[in-house]
Coordinates of C-alpha atoms and ligand atoms in Angstrom, one line a residue:
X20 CA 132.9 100.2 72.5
X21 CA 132.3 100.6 76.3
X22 CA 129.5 102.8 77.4
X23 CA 129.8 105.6 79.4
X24 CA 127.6 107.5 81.8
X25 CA 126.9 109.8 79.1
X26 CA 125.5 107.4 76.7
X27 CA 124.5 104.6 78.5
X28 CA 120.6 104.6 77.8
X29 CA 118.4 104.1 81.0
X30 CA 114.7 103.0 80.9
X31 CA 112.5 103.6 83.9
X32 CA 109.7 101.6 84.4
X33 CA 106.9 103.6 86.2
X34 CA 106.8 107.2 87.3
X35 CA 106.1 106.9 91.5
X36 CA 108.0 108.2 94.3
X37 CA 111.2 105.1 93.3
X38 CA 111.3 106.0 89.4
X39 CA 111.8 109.6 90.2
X40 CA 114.2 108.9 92.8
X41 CA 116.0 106.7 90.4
X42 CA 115.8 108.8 87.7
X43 CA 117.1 112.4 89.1
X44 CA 119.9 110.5 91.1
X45 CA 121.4 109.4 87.9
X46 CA 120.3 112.7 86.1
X47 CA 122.6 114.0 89.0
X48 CA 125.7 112.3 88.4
X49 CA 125.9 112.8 85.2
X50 CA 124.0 109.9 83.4
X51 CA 122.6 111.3 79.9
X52 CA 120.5 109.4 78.9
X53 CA 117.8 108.2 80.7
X54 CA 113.7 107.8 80.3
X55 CA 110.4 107.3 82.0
X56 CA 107.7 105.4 81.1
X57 CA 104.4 105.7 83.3
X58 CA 101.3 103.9 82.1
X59 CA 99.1 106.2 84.1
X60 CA 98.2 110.2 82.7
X61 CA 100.0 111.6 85.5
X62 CA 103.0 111.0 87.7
X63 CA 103.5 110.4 91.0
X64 CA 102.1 106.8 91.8
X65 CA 100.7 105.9 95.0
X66 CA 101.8 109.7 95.6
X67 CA 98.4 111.4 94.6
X68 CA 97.5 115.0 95.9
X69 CA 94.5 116.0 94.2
X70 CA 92.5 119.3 94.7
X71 CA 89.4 119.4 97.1
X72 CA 88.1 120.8 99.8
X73 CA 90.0 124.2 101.2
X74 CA 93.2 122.5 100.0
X75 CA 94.7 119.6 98.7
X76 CA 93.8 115.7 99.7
X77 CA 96.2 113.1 99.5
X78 CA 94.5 109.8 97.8
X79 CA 97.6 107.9 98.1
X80 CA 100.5 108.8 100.8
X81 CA 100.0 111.5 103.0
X82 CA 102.4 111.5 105.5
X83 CA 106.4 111.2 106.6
X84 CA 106.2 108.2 108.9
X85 CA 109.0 109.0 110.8
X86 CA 111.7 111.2 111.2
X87 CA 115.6 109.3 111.8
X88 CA 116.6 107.4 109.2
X89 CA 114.0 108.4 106.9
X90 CA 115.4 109.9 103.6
X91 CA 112.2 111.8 102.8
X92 CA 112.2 113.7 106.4
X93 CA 116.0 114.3 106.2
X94 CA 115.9 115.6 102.7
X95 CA 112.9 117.9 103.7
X96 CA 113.5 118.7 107.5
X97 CA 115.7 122.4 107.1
X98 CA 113.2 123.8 104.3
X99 CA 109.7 124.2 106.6
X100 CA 107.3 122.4 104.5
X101 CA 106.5 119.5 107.0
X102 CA 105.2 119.8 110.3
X103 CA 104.6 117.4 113.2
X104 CA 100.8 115.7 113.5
X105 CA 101.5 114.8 117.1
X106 CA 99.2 111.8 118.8
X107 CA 96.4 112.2 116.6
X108 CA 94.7 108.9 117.5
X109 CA 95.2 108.5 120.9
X110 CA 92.4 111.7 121.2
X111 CA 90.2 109.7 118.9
X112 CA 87.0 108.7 120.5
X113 CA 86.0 104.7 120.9
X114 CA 82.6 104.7 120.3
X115 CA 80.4 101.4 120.6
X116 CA 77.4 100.6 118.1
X117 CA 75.4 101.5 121.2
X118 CA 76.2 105.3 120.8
X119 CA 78.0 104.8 124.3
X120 CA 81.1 107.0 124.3
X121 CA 83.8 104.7 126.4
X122 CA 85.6 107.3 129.1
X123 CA 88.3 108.4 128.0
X124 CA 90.9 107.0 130.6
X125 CA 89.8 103.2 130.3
X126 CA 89.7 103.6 126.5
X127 CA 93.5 104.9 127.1
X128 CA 93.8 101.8 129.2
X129 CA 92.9 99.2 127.0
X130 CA 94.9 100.8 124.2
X131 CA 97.9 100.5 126.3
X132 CA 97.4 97.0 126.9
X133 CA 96.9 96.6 123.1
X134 CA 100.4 98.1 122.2
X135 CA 102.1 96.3 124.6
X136 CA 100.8 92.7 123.1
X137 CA 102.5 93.3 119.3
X138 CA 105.2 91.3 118.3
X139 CA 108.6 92.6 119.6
X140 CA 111.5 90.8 121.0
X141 CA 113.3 87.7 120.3
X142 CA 110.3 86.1 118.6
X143 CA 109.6 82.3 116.6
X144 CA 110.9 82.1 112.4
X145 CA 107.4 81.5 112.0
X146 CA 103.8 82.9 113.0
X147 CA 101.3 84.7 113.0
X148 CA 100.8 88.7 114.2
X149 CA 97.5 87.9 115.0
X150 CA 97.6 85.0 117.1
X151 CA 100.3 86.7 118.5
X152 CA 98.4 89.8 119.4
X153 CA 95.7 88.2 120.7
X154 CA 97.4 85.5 123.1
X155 CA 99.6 88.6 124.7
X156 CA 96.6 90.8 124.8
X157 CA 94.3 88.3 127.0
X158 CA 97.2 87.3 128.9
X159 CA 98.2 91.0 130.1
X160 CA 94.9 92.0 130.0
X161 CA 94.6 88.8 133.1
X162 CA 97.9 90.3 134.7
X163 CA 97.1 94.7 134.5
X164 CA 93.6 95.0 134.0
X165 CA 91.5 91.9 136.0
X166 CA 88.3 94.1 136.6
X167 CA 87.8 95.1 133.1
X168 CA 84.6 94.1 131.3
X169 CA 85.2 91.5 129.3
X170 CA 82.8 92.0 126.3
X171 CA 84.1 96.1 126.1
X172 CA 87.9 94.2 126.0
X173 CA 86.9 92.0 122.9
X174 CA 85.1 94.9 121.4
X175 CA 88.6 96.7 121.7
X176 CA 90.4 94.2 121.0
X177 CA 88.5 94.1 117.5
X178 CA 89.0 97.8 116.4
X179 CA 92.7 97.4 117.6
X180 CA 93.0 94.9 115.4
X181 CA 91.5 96.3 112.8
X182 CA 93.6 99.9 112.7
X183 CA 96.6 97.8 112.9
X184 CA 95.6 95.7 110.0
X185 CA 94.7 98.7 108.2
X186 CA 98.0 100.0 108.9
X187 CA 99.7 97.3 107.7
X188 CA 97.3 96.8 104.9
X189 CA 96.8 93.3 105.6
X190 CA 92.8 91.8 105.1
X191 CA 93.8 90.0 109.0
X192 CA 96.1 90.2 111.0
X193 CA 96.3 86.2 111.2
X194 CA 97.9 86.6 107.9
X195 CA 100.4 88.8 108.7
X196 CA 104.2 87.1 110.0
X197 CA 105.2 87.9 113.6
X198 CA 108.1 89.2 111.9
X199 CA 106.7 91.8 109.8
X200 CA 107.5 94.3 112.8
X201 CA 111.0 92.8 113.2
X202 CA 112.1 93.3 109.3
X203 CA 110.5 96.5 109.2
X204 CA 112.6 99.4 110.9
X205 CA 110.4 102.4 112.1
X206 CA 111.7 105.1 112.1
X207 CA 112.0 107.1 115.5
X208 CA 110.0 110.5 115.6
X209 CA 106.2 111.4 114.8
X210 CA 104.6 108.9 112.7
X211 CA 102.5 111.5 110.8
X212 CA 104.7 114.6 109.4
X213 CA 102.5 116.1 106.9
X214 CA 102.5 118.7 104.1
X215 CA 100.7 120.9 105.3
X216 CA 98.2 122.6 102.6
X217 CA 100.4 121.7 99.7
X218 CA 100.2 117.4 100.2
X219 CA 103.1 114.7 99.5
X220 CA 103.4 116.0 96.0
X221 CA 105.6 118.7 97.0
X222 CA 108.0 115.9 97.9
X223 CA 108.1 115.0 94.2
X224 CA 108.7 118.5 93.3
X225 CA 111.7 118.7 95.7
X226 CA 113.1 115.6 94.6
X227 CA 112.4 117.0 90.1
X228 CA 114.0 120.5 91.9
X229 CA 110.8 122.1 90.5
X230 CA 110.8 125.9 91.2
X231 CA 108.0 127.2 93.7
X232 CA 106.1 129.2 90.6
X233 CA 106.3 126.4 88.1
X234 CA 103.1 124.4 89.1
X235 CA 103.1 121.2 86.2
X236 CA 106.5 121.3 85.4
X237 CA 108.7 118.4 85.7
X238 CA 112.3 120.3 86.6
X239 CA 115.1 118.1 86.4
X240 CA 112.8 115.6 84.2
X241 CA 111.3 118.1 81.7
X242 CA 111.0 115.9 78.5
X243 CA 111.8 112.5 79.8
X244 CA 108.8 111.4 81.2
X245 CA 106.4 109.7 78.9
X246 CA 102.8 109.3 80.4
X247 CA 99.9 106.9 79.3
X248 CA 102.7 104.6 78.0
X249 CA 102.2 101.5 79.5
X250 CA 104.7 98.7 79.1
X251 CA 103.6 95.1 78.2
X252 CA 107.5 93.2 77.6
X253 CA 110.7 93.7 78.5
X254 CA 113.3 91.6 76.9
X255 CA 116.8 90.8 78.0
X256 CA 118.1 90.6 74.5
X257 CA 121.8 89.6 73.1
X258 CA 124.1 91.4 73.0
X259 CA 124.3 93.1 76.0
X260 CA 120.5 95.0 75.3
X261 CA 117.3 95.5 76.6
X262 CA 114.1 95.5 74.3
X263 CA 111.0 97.7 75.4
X264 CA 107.4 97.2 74.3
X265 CA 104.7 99.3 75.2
X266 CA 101.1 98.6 74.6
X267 CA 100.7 101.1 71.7
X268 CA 103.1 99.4 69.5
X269 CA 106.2 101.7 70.8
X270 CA 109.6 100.1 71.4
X271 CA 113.1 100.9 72.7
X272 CA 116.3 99.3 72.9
X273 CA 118.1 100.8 76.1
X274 CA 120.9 98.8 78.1
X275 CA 119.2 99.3 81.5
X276 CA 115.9 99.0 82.5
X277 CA 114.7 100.0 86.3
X278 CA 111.5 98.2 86.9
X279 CA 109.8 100.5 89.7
X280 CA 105.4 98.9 89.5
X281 CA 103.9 97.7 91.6
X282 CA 104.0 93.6 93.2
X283 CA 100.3 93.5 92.4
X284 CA 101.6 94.3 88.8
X285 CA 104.2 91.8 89.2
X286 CA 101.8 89.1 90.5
X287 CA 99.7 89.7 87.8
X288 CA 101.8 90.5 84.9
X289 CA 105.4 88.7 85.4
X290 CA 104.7 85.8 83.5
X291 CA 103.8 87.7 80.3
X292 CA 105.9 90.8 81.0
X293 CA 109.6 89.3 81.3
X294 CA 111.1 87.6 78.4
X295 CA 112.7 85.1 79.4
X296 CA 111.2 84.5 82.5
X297 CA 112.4 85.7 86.0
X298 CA 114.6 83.4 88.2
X299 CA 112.8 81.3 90.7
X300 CA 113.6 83.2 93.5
X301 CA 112.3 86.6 91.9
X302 CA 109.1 84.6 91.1
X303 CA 109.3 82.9 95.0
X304 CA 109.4 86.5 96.2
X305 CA 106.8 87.8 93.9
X306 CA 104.1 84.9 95.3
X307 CA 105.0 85.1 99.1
X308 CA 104.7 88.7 99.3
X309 CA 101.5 90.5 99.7
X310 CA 99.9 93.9 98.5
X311 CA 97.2 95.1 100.8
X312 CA 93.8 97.6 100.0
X313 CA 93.5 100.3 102.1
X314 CA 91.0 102.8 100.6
X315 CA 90.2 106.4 101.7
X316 CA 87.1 108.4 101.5
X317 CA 87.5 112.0 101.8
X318 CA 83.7 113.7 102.7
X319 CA 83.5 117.4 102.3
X320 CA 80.8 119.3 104.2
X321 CA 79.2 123.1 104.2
X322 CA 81.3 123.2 107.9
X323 CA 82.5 120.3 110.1
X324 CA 80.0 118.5 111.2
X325 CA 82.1 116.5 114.0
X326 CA 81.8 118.6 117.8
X327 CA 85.0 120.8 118.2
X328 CA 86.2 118.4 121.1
X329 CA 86.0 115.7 118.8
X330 CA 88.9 114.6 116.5
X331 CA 87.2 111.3 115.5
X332 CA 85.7 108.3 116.3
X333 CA 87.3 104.6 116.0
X334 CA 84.0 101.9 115.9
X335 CA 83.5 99.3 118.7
X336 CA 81.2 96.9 117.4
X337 CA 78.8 94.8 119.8
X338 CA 79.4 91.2 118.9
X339 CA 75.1 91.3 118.2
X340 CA 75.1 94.0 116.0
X341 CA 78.2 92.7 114.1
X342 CA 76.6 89.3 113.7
X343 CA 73.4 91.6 112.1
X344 CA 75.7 93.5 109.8
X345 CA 77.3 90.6 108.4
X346 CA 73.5 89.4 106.5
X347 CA 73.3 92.8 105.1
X348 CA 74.4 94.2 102.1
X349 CA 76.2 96.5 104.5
X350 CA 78.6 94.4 105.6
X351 CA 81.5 96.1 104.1
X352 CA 81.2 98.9 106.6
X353 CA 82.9 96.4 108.7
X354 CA 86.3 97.4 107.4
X355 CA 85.9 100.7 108.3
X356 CA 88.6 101.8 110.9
X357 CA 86.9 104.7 111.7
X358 CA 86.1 108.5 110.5
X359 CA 88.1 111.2 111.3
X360 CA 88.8 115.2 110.6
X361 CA 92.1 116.0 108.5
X362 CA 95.1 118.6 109.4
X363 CA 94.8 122.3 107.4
X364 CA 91.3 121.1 105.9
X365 CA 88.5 122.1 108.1
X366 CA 85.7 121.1 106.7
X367 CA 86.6 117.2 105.7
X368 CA 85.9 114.2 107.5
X369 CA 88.0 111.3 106.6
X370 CA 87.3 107.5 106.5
X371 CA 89.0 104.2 105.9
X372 CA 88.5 100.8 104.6
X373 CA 90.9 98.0 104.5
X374 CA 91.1 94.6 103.1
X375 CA 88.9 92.4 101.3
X376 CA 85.8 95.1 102.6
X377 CA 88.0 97.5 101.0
X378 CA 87.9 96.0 97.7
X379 CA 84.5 95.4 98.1
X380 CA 83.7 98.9 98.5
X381 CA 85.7 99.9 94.9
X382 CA 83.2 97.7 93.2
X383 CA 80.1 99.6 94.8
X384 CA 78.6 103.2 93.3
X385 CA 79.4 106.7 95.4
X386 CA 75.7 106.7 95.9
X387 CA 75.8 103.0 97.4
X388 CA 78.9 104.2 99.3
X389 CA 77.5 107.6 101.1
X390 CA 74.0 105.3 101.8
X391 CA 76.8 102.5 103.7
X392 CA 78.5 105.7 105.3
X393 CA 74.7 107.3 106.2
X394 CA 74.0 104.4 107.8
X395 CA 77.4 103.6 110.2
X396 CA 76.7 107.5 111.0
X397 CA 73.5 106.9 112.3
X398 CA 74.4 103.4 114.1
X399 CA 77.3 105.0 116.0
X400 CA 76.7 108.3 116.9
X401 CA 74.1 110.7 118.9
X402 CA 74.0 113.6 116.1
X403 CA 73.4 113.7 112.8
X404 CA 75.8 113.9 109.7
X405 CA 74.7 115.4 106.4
X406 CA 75.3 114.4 103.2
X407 CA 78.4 115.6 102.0
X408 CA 78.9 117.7 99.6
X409 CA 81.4 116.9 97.6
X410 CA 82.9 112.8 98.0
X411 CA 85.5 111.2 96.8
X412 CA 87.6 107.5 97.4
X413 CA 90.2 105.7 96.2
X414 CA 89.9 102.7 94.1
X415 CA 93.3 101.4 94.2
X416 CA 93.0 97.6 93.6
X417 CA 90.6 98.0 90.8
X418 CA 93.5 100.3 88.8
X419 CA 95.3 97.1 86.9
X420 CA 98.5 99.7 87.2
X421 CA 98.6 99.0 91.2
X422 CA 96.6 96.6 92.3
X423 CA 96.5 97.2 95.8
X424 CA 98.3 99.9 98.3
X425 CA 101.7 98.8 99.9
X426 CA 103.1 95.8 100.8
X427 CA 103.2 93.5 104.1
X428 CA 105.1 90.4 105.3
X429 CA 102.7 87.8 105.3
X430 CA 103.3 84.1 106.8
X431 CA 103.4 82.7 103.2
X432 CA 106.6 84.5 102.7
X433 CA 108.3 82.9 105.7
X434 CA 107.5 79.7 104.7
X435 CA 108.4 80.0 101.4
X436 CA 111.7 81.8 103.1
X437 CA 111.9 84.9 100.9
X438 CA 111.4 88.5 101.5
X439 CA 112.5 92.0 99.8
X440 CA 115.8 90.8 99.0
X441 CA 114.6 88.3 96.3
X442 CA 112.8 91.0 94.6
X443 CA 116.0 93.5 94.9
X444 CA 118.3 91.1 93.0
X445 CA 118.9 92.0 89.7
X446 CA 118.5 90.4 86.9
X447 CA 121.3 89.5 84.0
X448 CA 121.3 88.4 80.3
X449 CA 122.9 85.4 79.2
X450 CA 126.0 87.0 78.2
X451 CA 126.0 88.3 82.5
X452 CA 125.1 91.8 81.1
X453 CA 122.7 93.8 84.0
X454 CA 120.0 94.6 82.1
X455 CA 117.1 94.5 84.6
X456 CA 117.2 96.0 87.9
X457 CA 113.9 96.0 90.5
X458 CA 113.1 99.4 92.8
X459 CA 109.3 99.9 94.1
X460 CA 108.7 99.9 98.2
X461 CA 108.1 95.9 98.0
X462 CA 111.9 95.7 97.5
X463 CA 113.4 97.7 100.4
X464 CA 114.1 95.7 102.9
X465 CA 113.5 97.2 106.2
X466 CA 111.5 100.4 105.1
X467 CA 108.9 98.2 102.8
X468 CA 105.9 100.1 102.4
X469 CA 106.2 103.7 102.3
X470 CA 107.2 106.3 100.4
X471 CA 111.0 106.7 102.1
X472 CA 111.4 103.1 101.2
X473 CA 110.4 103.5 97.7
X474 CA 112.6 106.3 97.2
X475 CA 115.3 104.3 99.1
X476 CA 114.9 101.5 96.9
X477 CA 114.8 103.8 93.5
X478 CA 118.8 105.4 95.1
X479 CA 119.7 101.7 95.3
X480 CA 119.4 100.5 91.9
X481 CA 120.7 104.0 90.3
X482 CA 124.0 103.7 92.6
X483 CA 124.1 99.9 91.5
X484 CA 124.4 101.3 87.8
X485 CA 126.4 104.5 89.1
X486 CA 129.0 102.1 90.1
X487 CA 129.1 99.9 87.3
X488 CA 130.1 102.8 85.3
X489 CA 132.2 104.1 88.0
X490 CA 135.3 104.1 85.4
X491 CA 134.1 106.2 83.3
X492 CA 131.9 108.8 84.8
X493 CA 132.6 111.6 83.0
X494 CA 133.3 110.2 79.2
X495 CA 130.7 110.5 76.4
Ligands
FAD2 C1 96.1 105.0 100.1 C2 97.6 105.0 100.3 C3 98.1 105.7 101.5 C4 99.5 105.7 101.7 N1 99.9 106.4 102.8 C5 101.3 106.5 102.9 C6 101.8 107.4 103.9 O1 101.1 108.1 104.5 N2 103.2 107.5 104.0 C7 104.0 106.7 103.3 O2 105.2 106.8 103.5 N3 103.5 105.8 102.3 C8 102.2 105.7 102.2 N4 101.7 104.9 101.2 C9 102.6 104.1 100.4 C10 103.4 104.8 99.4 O3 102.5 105.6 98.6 C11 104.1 103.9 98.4 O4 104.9 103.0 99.2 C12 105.0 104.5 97.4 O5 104.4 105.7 96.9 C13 105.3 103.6 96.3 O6 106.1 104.2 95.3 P1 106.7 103.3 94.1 O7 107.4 104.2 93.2 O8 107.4 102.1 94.7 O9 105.4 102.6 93.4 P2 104.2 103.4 92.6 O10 103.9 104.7 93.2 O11 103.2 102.4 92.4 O12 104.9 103.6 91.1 C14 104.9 102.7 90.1 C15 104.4 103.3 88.9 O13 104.5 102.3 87.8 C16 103.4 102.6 86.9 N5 103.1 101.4 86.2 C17 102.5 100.2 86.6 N6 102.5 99.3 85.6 C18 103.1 99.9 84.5 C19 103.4 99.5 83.2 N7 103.1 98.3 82.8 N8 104.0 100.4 82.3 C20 104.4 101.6 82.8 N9 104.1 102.1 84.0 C21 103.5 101.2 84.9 C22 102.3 103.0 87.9 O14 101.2 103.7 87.2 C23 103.0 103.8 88.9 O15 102.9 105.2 88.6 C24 100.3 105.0 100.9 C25 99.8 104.4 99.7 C26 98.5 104.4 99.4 C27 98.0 103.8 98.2

């Protein structure tokens, strides 16, 4: 007997920003049954707002990057929980490992020179953003800045390469394509709309249509979310069924399953997760892309311990001093972008730490980690930080249910010619049936990344399924 919306049975695959978009768009038109499953104790994903400090800290996504064509901003934009950032880092001090404060205006300078040497226009299939980045940038530093010291342009040169990378989650950005800013379509409008005192979570609530006084409810998803269920094989079985196993021994037979986690679970799971395996070109897709670290510490002090006229401080290293940090066991404190304060929490100072000194940092004790902080503190700056009191980071590539933070476009995927749209394809049983569908950020196309594209992706596959069923919407 054909399905119908009613009773077509729907398994979710992971409990982030996509699953829950998935899930309450097909709760919404009038799908009946459908599931989570989230291996973590929680919900939410990369989408973490935790208590601390005077308010709430984000550990995961913290802001609307973006406001046109962004789904999360245009869903959110009449109801006055988001405001604008504005250009936070352009009043972020450069410091050098001197203590020397560069003025402001030639710090601005250099920066301008920096933006306008990344990769736009007509540009080569294949390449790298940093070699990119760095030829432009010497090449108009020769043409609008001649007189400028040399060794202060490396130095900057370094830290903007290091922000960006951090942005972009990459561990360099020599491994990042040229193309990465070409496939990916920012959207137009402040980069850093945040949540004010309430964090990214209330996005999730918006999205559930959790009421204002119910503070762990689940709204539209009250008892179909299972937490700490975490899924080891999904089957694409005959006839037209899926098979379910989760680690505890559970099963379920559904006829749809949205796989939402991560491509750091994928690259380390696929092989023993799908039965039969995925398609080449899944598996193509799956190796060429790449899931970055980008860790955050959150310090909370007594009162802010950064002057009033300061917002924050990026680091110029001297090429000596660098060459000196690299033989100590500080040497992770290289990846560190900078430290900064945080909108609506006062008393917080803010740091991060990308790549492979990112990872680094997850395998080291808070203690270890305030001492490394201590330390840059006292290299870079003329007054003195306490100890915090209170600390916390993220450790996302150590979690085996994420394995890293977002996804990039790295060269590897232009030379093995796939991108988003391999991992987007679904995936169909022998008998044709479409059993497995892929959501997650790593499969939007041009929003890859972020939160909108996750939630983008999770619409996609539920209107692929609304439409199959298009027939026979409103049938049990
Ligand atoms: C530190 C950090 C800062 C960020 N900042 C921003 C920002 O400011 N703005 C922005 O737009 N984006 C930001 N992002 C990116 C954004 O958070 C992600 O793109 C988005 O939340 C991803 O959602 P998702 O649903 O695709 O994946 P996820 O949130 O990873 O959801 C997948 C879910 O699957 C679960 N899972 C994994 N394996 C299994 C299994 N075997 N069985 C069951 N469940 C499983 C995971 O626990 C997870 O809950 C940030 C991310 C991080 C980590």
């Amino acid at each position: 007997m054909e399905k119908c919306r009613a009773s077509s049975r729907i398994l979710i695959v992971g409990a982030g920003a996509s699953g829950i978009a998935a899930a309450t768009r097909l709760l919404q038109n009038n799908f009946g049954d459908v599931q989570i499953l989230e291996a973590e104790n929680r919900i939410g994903g990369r989408i973490n707002t935790i208590a601390f400090g005077d308010n709430v800290v984000d550990v995961g996504a913290q802001w609307v990057h973006g406001k046109e064509r962004n789904c999360v901003y245009e869903m959110v934009k009449d109801m006055g929980v988001v405001s604008d950032t504005g250009d936070f880092f352009s009043d972020v001090k450069r410091v050098r490992s001197n203590k020397e404060v560069v003025p402001h205006d030639l710090a601005c300078s250099i920066h301008d020179i920096a933006l306008r040497s990344m990769p736009s226009g007509p540009l080569p299939v294949v390449g790298s953003f940093g070699n990119h980045l760095v030829e432009t940038y010497w090449r108009n530093i020769e043409s609008h800045l001649p007189r400028v010291d040399r060794t202060l342009a490396s130095e900057a040169l370094d830290a903007f390469a290091k922000h960006e990378s951090s942005i972009i989650g990459a561990d360099s950005l020599f491994e990042v394509s040229v193309r990465e800013h070409i496939e990916y379509d920012e959207c137009d409008g402040d980069k850093l709309v945040h949540w004010g005192t309430k964090g990214y979570k209330r996005f999730l609530r918006l999205l559930m249509k959790v009421g204002e006084d119910a503070p762990e409810e689940l709204g539209l998803l009250e008892g179909r979310v299972r937490l700490g269920k975490k899924v080891t094989k999904i089957e694409l079985a005959s006839p037209r069924k899926v098979i379910v196993r989760c680690e505890d021994g559970d099963y379920f037979e559904v006829d749809h399953v949205i796989c939402t986690v991560s491509l750091g679970v994928l690259q380390e799971q696929h092989e023993r997760l799908f039965v039969p395996p995925l398609p080449a070109a899944k598996v193509n897709a799956i190796r060429g892309l790449t899931l970055g670290t980008v860790n955050k510490m959150y310090m909370e002090f007594e009162e802010q311990p950064f002057p009033k006229d300061w917002v924050g401080f990026f680091c110029f290293w001297l090429a000596e001093d660098l060459k000196e940090l690299r033989k100590t066991e500080y040497f992770w404190l290289e990846g560190i972008t900078g430290c900064h304060k945080i909108t609506c929490q006062p008393r917080l100072l803010m740091a991060w730490v990308g790549g492979s000194f990112g990872r680094h940092m997850e395998t080291l004790s808070d203690e270890k980690v305030l001492e490394g902080l201590q330390w840059l503190f006292r290299k870079f700056l003329t007054f003195e930080i306490p100890p915090p009191k209170r600390f916390h980071r993220s450790k996302w590539f150590s979690n085996p249910n994420f394995r890293g933070t977002w996804t990039f476009r790295p060269t590897k995927a232009d030379e093995r010619e796939t991108g988003p749209r391999d991992l987007e394809a679904p995936v169909t049983g022998e008998d044709g049936h479409l059993g497995l569908l892929f959501a997650g950020e790593a499969s939007s196309r041009n929003h890859f990344s972020t939160v909108h594209g996750a939630v983008e992706a999770g619409w996609r596959e539920a209107d692929r399924l609304i439409r199959l069923y298009s027939t026979c919407g409103s049938k049990s």
